[in-house]
Amino acid sequence: MLPSIHRGIWRAADHILRTSRGTPPCRFLSTFNGVPVGIADAETIFALSSGHGRCGVAVVRASGPASATALRCMTGLTRKLPPPRTALLRSITDPQSKEVLDRGLVFWFPAPHSFTGEDSVEFHIHGGPAVISAVLQALGSVPGMRPAEAGEFTRRAFQAGKLDLTEVEGLGDLIHAETEAQRRQALRQMSGELGRLYQDWTHKLKRCLAHVEAFIDFSEDELIEDGVLNQVDKSVCDLQAEMERHLKDERRGERLRSGVQVVIAGATNAGKSSLLNTLCQRPAAIVSPIAGTTRDIVETALDIGGFPVLLSDTAGLRESLDLVEREGVRRARERVEQADLTLVVVDCTDLPSDAQQAAAFLQDHLRRVLPNQEQPETVFPADRLLLVLNKTDMLPEERRLKLDRELRRVSGLPPVCLISCHTNEGLQDFLTVLHGSVKTLCGDPLSGAPTLTQARHRAHLQQCFAALAQYQRYRDIDLALAAEGVRLALTSLGRITGRVGAEEILDIIFKDFCIGK
């Protein structure tokens, strides 16, 4: 418990702020161990909450103690406020000049039943720039109101306990989602599913810590039942196993959030840039019969069956005396090393006519293209690699069909797709295979346990896992150090959701063991 003098410091700070700014007293949004944390500025914030630009309807939101005043000033309401969460059609006026700015709907959200947990009001107005500007200026003239900073509404919602950090991040991801799979994952996280998983682990860790500390403090008084530490041991092992499974997700959630890195690689003049242009359906890269046209990385974002893909075209891989081309080849190889999925494009007219010889040719080609694959016995990662045989329109149909049939029988090769960027032959089958590979890399955002979506989640969970290992290491040596391991694990886990408390530990001690009756 923090000493009560800290509360006096908070009150003194509040008094200084009031006397220096001339503003009303600040309101405390939440507490940590009984001490006020997260002072809400006495000024009410407002901002345009809908998208910028011309639109049919724009939403202007205000949140804070002056929201009711703003609603009355700008709608002419003199008596009671409208019913909560009920649309009311009103003329919206300038509080000073009384000029009518627009006619629209207003909504009143009294605390604590609002997004921020504070008194809030929304003005649904016409979305012309002049109307929006006039309404925002009018709100700025209301005493105690100021424009909101970026993310301030959501920050106040977090401070009021309306959202934890994982839900805040889910909300941000939902706003920025560009594909269907991203939307599904973000909505699932915003709904609190990931946060509830971590809160469940947090509850178990609090119970473990409470039991260990109770054993340390009260075991000599015979107030603690036998076998309490054995229960803690089992709980810690079970939690470690759950966390280990959670961490071994191959970064599916993070990959879905940021996009799958797909790199087109291969020799010069194989049709890499043509494939890029075909997939993005625009001339994103220069196509030329001159070998070595592409020197730098050309990137484009795609939606492949609802999954986000960042597609990169790279320089043709060959030895060159040209310094610029050599730098392009270096960057190409670097990008292949970083890729989640590599599309190795091969000119199928360069293949030997014999299927076995063609397979050997392709395996040798893959070893030259891919990093760290020089050994002849290398097994190519089928889930991270697609072979794209381009220019099939230049092969006789009989040879093309035979090549396709026989290469499918060859073991040791990744999936093979025969296409023609010139005629689009085989393109649909290739897209089906590509979609399957991307889906495997991202996983289904709606099935199974919620996945990690942020690098910081992974870092804190790894710290939590290491701290639990400390408990096991010191369990039979020094129980106080073992308890500290559980406490560190609890702190690391709490940093993910933004909720770390010590008061609840004491509550569990007294509830479970009835100490001090």
PDB file of C-alpha atoms in Angstrom, residues 182 185 198 243-262 307-308 310 337-341 383-384 437-445 449-459 461-462:
ATOM      1  CA  GLN A 182      -7.685  -8.147 -40.848  1.00  0.00           C
ATOM      2  CA  GLN A 185      -8.944 -10.444 -36.336  1.00  0.00           C
ATOM      3  CA  TYR A 198      -4.585 -12.727 -20.494  1.00  0.00           C
ATOM      4  CA  MET A 243       2.019 -19.751 -22.814  1.00  0.00           C
ATOM      5  CA  GLU A 244       4.443 -21.894 -24.760  1.00  0.00           C
ATOM      6  CA  ARG A 245       1.649 -23.030 -27.091  1.00  0.00           C
ATOM      7  CA  HIS A 246       0.493 -19.427 -27.414  1.00  0.00           C
ATOM      8  CA  LEU A 247       3.992 -18.219 -28.310  1.00  0.00           C
ATOM      9  CA  LYS A 248       4.524 -20.992 -30.881  1.00  0.00           C
ATOM     10  CA  ASP A 249       2.041 -19.467 -33.339  1.00  0.00           C
ATOM     11  CA  GLU A 250       4.627 -18.805 -36.084  1.00  0.00           C
ATOM     12  CA  ARG A 251       3.697 -15.100 -35.901  1.00  0.00           C
ATOM     13  CA  ARG A 252       0.390 -15.688 -37.692  1.00  0.00           C
ATOM     14  CA  GLY A 253      -1.461 -12.872 -35.954  1.00  0.00           C
ATOM     15  CA  GLU A 254       1.373 -10.371 -36.414  1.00  0.00           C
ATOM     16  CA  ARG A 255       1.714 -11.394 -40.060  1.00  0.00           C
ATOM     17  CA  LEU A 256      -1.999 -10.933 -40.672  1.00  0.00           C
ATOM     18  CA  ARG A 257      -1.927  -7.533 -39.020  1.00  0.00           C
ATOM     19  CA  SER A 258       1.052  -6.180 -40.974  1.00  0.00           C
ATOM     20  CA  GLY A 259       0.717  -8.158 -44.207  1.00  0.00           C
ATOM     21  CA  VAL A 260       2.409 -11.238 -45.669  1.00  0.00           C
ATOM     22  CA  GLN A 261       5.772 -10.441 -47.253  1.00  0.00           C
ATOM     23  CA  VAL A 262       5.672 -12.126 -50.668  1.00  0.00           C
ATOM     24  CA  PHE A 307      -5.574 -11.563 -46.684  1.00  0.00           C
ATOM     25  CA  PRO A 308      -3.104  -8.641 -46.858  1.00  0.00           C
ATOM     26  CA  LEU A 310       2.937  -6.887 -49.632  1.00  0.00           C
ATOM     27  CA  GLU A 337      15.846 -13.806 -46.730  1.00  0.00           C
ATOM     28  CA  GLN A 338      13.148 -11.659 -45.086  1.00  0.00           C
ATOM     29  CA  ALA A 339      10.257 -13.088 -47.106  1.00  0.00           C
ATOM     30  CA  ASP A 340       7.359 -15.013 -45.642  1.00  0.00           C
ATOM     31  CA  LEU A 341       6.686 -16.524 -49.073  1.00  0.00           C
ATOM     32  CA  ASP A 383       4.902 -23.703 -47.115  1.00  0.00           C
ATOM     33  CA  ARG A 384       7.272 -20.785 -47.843  1.00  0.00           C
ATOM     34  CA  SER A 437      -0.277 -20.478 -48.988  1.00  0.00           C
ATOM     35  CA  VAL A 438      -1.097 -17.006 -47.654  1.00  0.00           C
ATOM     36  CA  LYS A 439      -4.010 -18.378 -45.616  1.00  0.00           C
ATOM     37  CA  THR A 440      -1.735 -21.015 -44.087  1.00  0.00           C
ATOM     38  CA  LEU A 441       0.783 -18.336 -43.114  1.00  0.00           C
ATOM     39  CA  CYS A 442      -1.896 -16.148 -41.494  1.00  0.00           C
ATOM     40  CA  GLY A 443      -4.255 -18.773 -40.123  1.00  0.00           C
ATOM     41  CA  ASP A 444      -8.005 -18.420 -39.703  1.00  0.00           C
ATOM     42  CA  PRO A 445      -8.634 -15.333 -37.522  1.00  0.00           C
ATOM     43  CA  ALA A 449      -7.546 -19.385 -29.486  1.00  0.00           C
ATOM     44  CA  PRO A 450      -6.860 -15.700 -30.178  1.00  0.00           C
ATOM     45  CA  THR A 451      -3.361 -15.114 -31.539  1.00  0.00           C
ATOM     46  CA  LEU A 452      -0.650 -12.605 -30.739  1.00  0.00           C
ATOM     47  CA  THR A 453      -0.963  -9.502 -32.884  1.00  0.00           C
ATOM     48  CA  GLN A 454       1.739  -7.195 -31.528  1.00  0.00           C
ATOM     49  CA  ALA A 455       5.474  -7.565 -31.044  1.00  0.00           C
ATOM     50  CA  ARG A 456       5.114  -6.057 -27.566  1.00  0.00           C
ATOM     51  CA  HIS A 457       2.683  -8.836 -26.577  1.00  0.00           C
ATOM     52  CA  ARG A 458       5.304 -11.405 -27.521  1.00  0.00           C
ATOM     53  CA  ALA A 459       8.078  -9.588 -25.642  1.00  0.00           C
ATOM     54  CA  LEU A 461       4.904 -12.952 -22.639  1.00  0.00           C
ATOM     55  CA  GLN A 462       8.497 -14.109 -23.079  1.00  0.00           C
TER      56      GLN A 462
END
